[in-house]
Coordinates of C-alpha atoms in Angstrom, one line a residue:
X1406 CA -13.7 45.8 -30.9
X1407 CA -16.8 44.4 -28.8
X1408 CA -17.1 40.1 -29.8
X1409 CA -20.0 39.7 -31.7
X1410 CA -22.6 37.4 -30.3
X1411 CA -23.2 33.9 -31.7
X1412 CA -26.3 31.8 -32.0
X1413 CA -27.4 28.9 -33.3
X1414 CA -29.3 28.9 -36.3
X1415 CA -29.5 25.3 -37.8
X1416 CA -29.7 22.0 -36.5
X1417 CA -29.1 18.8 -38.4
X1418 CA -29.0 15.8 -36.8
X1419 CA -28.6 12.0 -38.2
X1420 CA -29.1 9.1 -35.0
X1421 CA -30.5 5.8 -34.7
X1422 CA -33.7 7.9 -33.8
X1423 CA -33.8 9.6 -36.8
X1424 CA -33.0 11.6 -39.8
X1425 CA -33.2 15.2 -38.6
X1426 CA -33.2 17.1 -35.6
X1427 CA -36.9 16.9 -35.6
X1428 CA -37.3 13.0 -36.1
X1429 CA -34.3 12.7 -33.4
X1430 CA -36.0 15.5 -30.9
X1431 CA -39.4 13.9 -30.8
X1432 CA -38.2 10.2 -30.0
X1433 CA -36.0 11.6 -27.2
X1434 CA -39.1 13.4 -25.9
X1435 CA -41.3 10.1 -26.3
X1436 CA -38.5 8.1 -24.5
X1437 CA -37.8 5.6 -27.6
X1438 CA -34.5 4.0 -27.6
X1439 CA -32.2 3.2 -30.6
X1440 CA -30.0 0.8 -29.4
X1441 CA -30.2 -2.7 -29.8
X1442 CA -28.1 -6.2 -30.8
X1443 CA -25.7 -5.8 -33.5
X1444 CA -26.9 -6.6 -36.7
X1445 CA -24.2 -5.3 -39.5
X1446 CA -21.9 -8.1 -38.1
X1447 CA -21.4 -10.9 -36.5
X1448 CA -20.6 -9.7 -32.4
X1449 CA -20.0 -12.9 -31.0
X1450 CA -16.4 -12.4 -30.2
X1451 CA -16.7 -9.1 -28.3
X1452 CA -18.2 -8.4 -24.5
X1453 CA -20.2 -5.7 -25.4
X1454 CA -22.8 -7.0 -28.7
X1455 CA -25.4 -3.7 -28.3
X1456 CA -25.1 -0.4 -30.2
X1457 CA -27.2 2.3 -31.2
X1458 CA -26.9 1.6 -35.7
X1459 CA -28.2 3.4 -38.5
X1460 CA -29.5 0.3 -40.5
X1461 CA -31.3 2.5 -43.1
X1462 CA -29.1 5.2 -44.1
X1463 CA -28.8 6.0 -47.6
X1464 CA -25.8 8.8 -48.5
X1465 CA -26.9 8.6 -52.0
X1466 CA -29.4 11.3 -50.6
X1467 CA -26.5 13.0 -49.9
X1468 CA -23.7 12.7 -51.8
X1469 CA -22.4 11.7 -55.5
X1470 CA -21.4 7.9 -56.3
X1471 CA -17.9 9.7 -56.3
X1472 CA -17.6 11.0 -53.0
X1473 CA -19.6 7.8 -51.5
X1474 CA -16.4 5.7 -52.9
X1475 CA -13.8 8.1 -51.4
X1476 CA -15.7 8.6 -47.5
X1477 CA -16.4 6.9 -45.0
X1478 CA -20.1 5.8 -43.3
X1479 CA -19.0 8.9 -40.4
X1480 CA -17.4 11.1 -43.0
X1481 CA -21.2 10.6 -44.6
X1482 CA -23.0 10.8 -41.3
X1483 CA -21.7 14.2 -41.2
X1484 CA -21.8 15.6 -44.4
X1485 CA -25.9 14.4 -44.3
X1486 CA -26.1 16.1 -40.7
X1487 CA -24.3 19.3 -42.7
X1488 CA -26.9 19.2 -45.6
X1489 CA -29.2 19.3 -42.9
X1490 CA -28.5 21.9 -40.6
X1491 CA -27.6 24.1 -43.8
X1492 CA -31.3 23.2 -45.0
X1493 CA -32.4 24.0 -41.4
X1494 CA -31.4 27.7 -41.5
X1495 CA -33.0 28.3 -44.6
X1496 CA -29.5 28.9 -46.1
X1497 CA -28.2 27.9 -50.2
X1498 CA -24.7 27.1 -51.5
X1499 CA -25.3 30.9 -53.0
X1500 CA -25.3 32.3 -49.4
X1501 CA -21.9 30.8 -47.9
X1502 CA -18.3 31.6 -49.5
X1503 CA -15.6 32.6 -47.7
X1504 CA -17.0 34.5 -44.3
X1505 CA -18.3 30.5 -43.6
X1506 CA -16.1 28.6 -41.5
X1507 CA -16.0 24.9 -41.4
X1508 CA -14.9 22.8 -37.6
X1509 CA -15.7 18.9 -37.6
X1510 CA -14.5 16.8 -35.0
X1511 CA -14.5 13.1 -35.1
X1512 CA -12.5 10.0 -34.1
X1513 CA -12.0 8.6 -37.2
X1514 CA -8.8 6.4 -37.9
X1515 CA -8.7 3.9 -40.5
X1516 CA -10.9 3.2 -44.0
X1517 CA -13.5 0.8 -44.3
X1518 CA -11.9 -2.0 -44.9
X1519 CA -14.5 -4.5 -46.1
X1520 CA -13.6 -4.8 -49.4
X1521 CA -9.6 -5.7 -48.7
X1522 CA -9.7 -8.4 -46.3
X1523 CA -11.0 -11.6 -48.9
X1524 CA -8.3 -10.1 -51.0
X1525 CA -5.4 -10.0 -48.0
X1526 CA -5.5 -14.0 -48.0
X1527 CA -3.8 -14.0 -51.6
X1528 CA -0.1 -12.5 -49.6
X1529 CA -0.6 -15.0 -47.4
X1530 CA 2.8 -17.6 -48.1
X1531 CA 2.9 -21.4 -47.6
X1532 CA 3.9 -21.0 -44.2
X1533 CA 0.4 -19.7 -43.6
X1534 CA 2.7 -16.3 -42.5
X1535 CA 2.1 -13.2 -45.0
X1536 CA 4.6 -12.5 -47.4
X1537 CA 5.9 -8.7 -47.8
X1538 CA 7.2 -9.4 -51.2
X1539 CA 4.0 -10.9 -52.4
X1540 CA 2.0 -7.7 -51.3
X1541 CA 4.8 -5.7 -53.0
X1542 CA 3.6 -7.6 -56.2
X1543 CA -0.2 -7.2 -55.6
X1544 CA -1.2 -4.5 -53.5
X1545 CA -2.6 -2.2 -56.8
X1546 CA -4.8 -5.2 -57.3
X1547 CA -5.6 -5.5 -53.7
X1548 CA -5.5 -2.0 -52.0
X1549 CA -8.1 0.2 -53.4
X1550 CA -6.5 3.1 -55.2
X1551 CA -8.4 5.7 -53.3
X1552 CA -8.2 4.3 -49.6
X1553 CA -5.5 6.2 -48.5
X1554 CA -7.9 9.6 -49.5
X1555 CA -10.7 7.8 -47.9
X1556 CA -9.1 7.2 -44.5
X1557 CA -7.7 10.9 -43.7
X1558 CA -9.3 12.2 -40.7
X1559 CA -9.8 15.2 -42.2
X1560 CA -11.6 13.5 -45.3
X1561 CA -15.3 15.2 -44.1
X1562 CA -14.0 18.6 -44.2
X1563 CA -13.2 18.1 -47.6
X1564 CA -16.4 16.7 -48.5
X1565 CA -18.9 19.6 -46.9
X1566 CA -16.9 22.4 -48.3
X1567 CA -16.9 21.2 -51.7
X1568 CA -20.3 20.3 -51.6
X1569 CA -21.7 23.8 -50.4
X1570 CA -18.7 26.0 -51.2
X1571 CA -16.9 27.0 -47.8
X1572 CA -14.1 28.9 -48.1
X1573 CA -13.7 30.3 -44.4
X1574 CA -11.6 29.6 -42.0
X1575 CA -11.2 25.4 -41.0
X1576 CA -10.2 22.7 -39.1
X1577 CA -10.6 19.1 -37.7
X1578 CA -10.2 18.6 -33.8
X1579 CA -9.5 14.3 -33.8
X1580 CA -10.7 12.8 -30.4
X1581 CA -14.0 11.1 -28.9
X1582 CA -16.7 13.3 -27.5
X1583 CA -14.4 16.4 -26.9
X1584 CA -13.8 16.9 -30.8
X1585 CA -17.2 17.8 -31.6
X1586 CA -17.8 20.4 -28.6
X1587 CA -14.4 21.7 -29.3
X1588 CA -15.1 22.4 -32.7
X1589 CA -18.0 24.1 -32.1
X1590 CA -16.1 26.0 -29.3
X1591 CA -14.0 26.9 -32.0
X1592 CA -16.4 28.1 -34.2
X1593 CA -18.0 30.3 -32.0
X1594 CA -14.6 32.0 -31.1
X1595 CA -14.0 32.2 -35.3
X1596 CA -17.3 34.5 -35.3
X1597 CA -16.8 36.3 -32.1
X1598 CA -13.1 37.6 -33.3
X1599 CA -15.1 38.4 -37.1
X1600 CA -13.0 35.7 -39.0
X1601 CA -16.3 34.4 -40.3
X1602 CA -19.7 35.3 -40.4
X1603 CA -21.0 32.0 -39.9
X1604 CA -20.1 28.6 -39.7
X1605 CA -20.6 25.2 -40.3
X1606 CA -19.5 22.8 -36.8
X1607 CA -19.9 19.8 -34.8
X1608 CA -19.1 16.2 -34.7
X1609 CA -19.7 12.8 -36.4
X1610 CA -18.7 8.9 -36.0
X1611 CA -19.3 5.6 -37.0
X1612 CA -18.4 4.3 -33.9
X1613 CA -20.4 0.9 -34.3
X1614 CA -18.6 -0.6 -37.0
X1615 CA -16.3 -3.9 -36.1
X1616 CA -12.5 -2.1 -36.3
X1617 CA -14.4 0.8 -33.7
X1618 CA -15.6 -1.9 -31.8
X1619 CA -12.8 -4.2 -31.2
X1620 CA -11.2 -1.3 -29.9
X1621 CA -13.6 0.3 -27.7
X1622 CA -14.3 -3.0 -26.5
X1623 CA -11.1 -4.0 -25.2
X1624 CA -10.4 -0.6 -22.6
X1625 CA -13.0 -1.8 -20.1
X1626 CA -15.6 1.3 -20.7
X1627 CA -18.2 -0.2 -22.3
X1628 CA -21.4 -2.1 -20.7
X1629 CA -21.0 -5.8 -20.7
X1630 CA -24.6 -6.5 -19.9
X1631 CA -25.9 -7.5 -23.2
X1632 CA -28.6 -9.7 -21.4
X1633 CA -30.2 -6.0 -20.2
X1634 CA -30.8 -5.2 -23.6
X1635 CA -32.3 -1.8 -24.1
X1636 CA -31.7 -1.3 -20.4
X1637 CA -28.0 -1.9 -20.4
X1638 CA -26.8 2.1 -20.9
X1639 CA -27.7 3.2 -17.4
X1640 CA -26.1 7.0 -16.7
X1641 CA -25.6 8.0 -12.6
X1642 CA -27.3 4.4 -11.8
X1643 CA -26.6 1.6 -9.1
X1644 CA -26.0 0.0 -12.1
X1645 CA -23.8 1.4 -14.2
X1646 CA -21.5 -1.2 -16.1
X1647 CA -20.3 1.1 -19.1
X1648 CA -21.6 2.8 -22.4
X1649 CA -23.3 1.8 -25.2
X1650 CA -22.0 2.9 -28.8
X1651 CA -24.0 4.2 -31.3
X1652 CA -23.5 6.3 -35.0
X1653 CA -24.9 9.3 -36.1
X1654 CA -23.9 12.9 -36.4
X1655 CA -24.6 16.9 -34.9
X1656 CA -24.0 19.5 -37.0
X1657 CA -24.8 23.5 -36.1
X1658 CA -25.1 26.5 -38.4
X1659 CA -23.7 29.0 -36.0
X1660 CA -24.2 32.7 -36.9
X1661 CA -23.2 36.2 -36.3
X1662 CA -26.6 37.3 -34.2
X1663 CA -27.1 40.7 -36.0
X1664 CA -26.7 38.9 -39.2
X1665 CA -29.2 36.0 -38.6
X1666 CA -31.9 38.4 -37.2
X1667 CA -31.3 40.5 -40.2
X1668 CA -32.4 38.0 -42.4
X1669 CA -35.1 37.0 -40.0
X1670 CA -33.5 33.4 -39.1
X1671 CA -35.1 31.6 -36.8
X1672 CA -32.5 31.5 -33.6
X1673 CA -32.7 28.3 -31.4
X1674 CA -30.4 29.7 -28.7
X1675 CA -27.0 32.3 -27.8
X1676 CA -23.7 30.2 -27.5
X1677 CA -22.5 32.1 -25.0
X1678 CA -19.5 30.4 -23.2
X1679 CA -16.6 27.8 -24.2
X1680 CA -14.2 26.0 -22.0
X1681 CA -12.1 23.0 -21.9
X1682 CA -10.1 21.6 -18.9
X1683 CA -7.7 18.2 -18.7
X1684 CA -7.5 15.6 -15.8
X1685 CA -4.1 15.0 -16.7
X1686 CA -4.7 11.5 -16.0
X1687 CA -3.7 7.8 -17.2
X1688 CA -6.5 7.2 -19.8
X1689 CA -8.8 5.7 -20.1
X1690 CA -9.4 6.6 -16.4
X1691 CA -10.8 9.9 -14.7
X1692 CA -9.7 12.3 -12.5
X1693 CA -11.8 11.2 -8.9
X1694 CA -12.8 15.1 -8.7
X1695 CA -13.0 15.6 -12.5
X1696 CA -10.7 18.9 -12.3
X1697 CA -10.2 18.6 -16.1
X1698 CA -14.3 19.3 -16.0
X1699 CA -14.4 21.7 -13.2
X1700 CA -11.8 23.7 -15.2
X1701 CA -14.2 23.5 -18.4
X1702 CA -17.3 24.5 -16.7
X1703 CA -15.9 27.5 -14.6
X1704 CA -14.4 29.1 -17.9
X1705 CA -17.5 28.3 -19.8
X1706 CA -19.8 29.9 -17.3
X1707 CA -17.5 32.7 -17.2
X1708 CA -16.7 33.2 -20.8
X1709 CA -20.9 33.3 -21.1
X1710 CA -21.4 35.8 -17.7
X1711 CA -23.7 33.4 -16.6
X1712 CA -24.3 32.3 -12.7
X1713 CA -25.2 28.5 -13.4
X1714 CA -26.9 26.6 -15.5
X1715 CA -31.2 25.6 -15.2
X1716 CA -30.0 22.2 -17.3
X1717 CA -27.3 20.7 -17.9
X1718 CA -26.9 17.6 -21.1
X1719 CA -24.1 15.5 -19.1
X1720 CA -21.4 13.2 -20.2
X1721 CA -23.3 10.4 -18.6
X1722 CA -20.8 7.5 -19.3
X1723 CA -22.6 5.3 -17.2
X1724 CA -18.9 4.3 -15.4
X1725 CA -18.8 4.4 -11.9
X1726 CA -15.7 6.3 -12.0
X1727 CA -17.1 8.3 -15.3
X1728 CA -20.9 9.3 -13.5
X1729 CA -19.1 10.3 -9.6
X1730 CA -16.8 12.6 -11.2
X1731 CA -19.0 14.5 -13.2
X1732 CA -21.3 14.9 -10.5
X1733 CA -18.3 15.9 -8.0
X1734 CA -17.1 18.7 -10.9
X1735 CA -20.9 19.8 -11.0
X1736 CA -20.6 20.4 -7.4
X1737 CA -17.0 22.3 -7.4
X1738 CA -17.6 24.4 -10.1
X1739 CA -21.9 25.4 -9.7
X1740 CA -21.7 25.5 -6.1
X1741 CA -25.4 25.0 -4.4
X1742 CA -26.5 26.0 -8.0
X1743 CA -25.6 22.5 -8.9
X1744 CA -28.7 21.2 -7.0
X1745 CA -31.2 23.3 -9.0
X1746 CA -30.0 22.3 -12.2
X1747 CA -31.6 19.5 -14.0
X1748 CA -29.3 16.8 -15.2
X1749 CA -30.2 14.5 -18.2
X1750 CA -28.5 12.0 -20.2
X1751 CA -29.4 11.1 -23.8
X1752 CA -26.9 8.1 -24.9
X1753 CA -29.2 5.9 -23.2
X1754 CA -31.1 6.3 -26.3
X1755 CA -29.1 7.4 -28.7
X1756 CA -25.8 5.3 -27.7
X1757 CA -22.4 7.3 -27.1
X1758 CA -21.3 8.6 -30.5
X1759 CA -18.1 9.3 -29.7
X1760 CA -16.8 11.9 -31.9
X1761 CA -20.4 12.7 -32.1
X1762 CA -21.3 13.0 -28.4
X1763 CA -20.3 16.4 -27.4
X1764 CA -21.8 18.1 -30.7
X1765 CA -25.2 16.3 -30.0
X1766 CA -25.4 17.3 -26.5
X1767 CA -24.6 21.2 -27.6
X1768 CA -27.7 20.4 -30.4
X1769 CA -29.9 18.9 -27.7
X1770 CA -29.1 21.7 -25.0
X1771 CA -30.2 24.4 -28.2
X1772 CA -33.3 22.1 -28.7
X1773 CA -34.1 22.2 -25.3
X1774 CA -33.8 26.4 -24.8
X1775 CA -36.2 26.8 -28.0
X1776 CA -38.4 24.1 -26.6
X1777 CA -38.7 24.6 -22.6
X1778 CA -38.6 20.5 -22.7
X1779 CA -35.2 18.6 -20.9
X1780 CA -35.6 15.1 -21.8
X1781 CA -35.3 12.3 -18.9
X1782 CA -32.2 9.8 -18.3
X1783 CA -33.6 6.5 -19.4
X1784 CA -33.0 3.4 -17.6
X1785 CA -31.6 5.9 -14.4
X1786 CA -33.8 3.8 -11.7
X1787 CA -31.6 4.0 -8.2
X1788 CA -29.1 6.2 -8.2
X1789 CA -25.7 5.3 -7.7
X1790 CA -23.7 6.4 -4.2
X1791 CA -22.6 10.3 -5.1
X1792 CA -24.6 10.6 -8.1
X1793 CA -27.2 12.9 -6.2
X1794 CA -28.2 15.4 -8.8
X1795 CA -31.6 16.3 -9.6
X1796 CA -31.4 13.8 -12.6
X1797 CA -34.3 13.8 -15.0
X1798 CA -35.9 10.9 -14.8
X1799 CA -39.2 8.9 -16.3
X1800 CA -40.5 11.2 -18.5
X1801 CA -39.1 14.5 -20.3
X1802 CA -39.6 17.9 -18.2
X1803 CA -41.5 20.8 -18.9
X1804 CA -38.8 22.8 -17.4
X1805 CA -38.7 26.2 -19.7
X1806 CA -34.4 26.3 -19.1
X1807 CA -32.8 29.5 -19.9
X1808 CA -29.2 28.9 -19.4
X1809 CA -27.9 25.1 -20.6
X1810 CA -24.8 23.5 -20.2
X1811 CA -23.7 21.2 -23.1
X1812 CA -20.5 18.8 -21.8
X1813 CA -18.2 16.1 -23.1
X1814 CA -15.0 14.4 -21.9
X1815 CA -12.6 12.7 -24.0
X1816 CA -10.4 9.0 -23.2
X1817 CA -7.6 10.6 -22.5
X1818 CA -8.4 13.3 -19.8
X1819 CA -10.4 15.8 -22.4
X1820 CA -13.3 17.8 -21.0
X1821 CA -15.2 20.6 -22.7
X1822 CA -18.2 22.8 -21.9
X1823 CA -20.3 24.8 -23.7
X1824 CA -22.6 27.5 -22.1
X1825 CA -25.9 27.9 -24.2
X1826 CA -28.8 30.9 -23.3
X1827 CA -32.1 31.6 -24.3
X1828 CA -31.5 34.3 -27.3
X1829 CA -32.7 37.8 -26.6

């Protein structure tokens, strides 16, 4: 049987930017930044006190008081981003069943939890040392009931399919910004082989909270520059200390092609290729020649038939290990095609949202084919020895791409890459 082709016909997107792929879209284009100091917490105590927060987010827009008691903010993030993406390609609850598959990624690992820690000084003994048999008497009284529900990983899956009815075929790839790309990858492959007609994928996280933080902060990969401000996420630059985190969420309505231009869907772009690689490396550290990425990229552009790529949404760490092995993979695996692609970088403004980050460069990359517009790298002033790309920089390109590349590496080695074309 000949693999159906797969486009994308639904974008939802929820970032510091904005509510919505247009809101998000537009304040790329214009160059606006989202990140800023902390404000949900006090940061004092880490080295990195800037992220890219959603201050204003209300899931009561999204879901019932119910399900807002047993998610998290990123299980919310996503199940807004799903709402809108859904909304996006014109499709109701009444269209999806079970030919609609569901793939999330995120990195997710622990409930919010606020609402314990007051309540956690009561087990503590006289000894100041906490006492086991006094939490034995007490937890019902101090552990919410439904926190254990609340903290599976899976928890959004739940949420989205229930909401709009998706029986298909599912799943939930954990990891930082190669769980989103890889669900998507996944999703494609789910409509290629005809175990679903369409489906629901990408990635969330709530990668700003304090428990995210605290660990983020510690493995060295994030920018200590807090005194740079807006200017401290600085992709492929002299510069580069480390990455900024922010919270938000990528969804995709991907679709069997005849089927969407059957019901006259609008189509933002073909995904055309998947691949994923490993560096096989001590994390959080890269591969010097990022062969986990070169792997990724040479299947992708293969699995799609494609030559190279006009633009490619990078990983853009902003590491100096992180930055010259991406560009050193570009090289291996496009060849002297990797000089006339265009290279851009959007955590700058968005922040790196982690389980997020791969899904909203695939969204971006989609944007970007429908639009003919690659938005610049902000803050990417001198660039750094072996990051000598064609880097978009200072203000968004008219560059009319037809073949995109959409990547994301994990901590521990991960790299994926998605191959996107202009539908035809």
């Amino acid at each position: 049987m000949t693999a159906r082709r797969v486009v994308i016909t639904g974008v939802g997107l929820v970032t510091a930017l904005g509510e919505g792929a247009r809101e998000t879209w537009d304040a790329l284009v214009a160059g606006r930044t989202g990140i800023a100091p902390l404000r949900a917490y006090d940061p004092a105590p880490l080295r990195t006190r800037l992220g890219a927060e959603i201050p204003d987010f209300d899931p009561g827009k999204f879901l019932s008081l119910r399900s807002m008691r047993t998610s998290t903010r990123g299980d919310q993030y996503g199940v807004a981003a799903a709402t809108l993406a859904l909304r996006d390609a014109g499709l109701e609850r009444s269209d999806l069943g079970h030919r609609t598959g569901l793939y999330l990624g995120g990195n997710k690992d622990i409930c919010q939890r606020d609402d314990s820690i007051a309540d956690m000084e009561a087990i503590r003994g006289v000894d100041g040392e906490p006492d086991m048999r006094k939490l034995g008497e007490l937890a019902r009284s101090i552990v919410p009931p439904l926190a254990y529900v609340e903290g599976l990983q899976n928890g959004g899956t739940y949420h989205i399919s229930s909401l709009f009815g998706l029986r298909g075929p599912n799943a939930f790839y954990a990891g930082a910004a190669d769980s989103g790309a890889t669900a998507i990858g996944r999703a494609m492959r789910a409509i290629r082989r005809g175990e679903a007609d369409l489906a629901v994928a990408g990635g969330y996280d709530d990668a700003t909270n304090w428990w995210a933080m605290a660990k983020l902060d510690g493995l060295g990969v994030l920018s200590p520059r807090n005194e740079l401000d807006t200017k401290a996420f600085r992709p492929f630059d002299r510069e580069h200390t480390g990455s900024v985190i922010g919270d938000g969420a990528a969804i995709l309505v991907l679709e069997d092609r005849d089927r969407a231009l059957g019901r006259g869907a609008h189509i933002y772009a073909e995904l055309a290729g998947y691949g994923m690689g490993n560096d096989c490396v001590r994390p959080p550290a890269s591969d010097p020649d990022g062969r986990g990425l070169v792997r990724a990229i040479t299947a992708a552009l293969s699995d799609a038939d494609a030559a190279g790529p006009d633009c490619v949404f990078s990983h853009g760490c902003a590491t100096t290990l992180g930055d010259t092995s991406e560009v050193r993979a570009l090289r291996t695996a496009l060849g002297g095609a990797a000089d006339r692609a265009a290279v851009t970088s959007v955590k700058p403004q968005t922040g790196h949202l982690v389980g997020g980050a791969g899904a909203l460069n695939a969204a971006l990359a989609a944007l970007a084919l429908d639009s003919g517009v690659v938005p610049a790298t902000a803050n990417h002033e001198n660039p750094a020895p072996g990051c000598d790309l064609d880097i978009v920089t200072g203000a968004a390109r008219h560059a009319r791409p037809r073949v995109a590349l959409a990547l994301a590496r994990g901590l521990e080695g991960q790299a994926v890459a998605l191959t996107l074309t202009q539908s035809n």
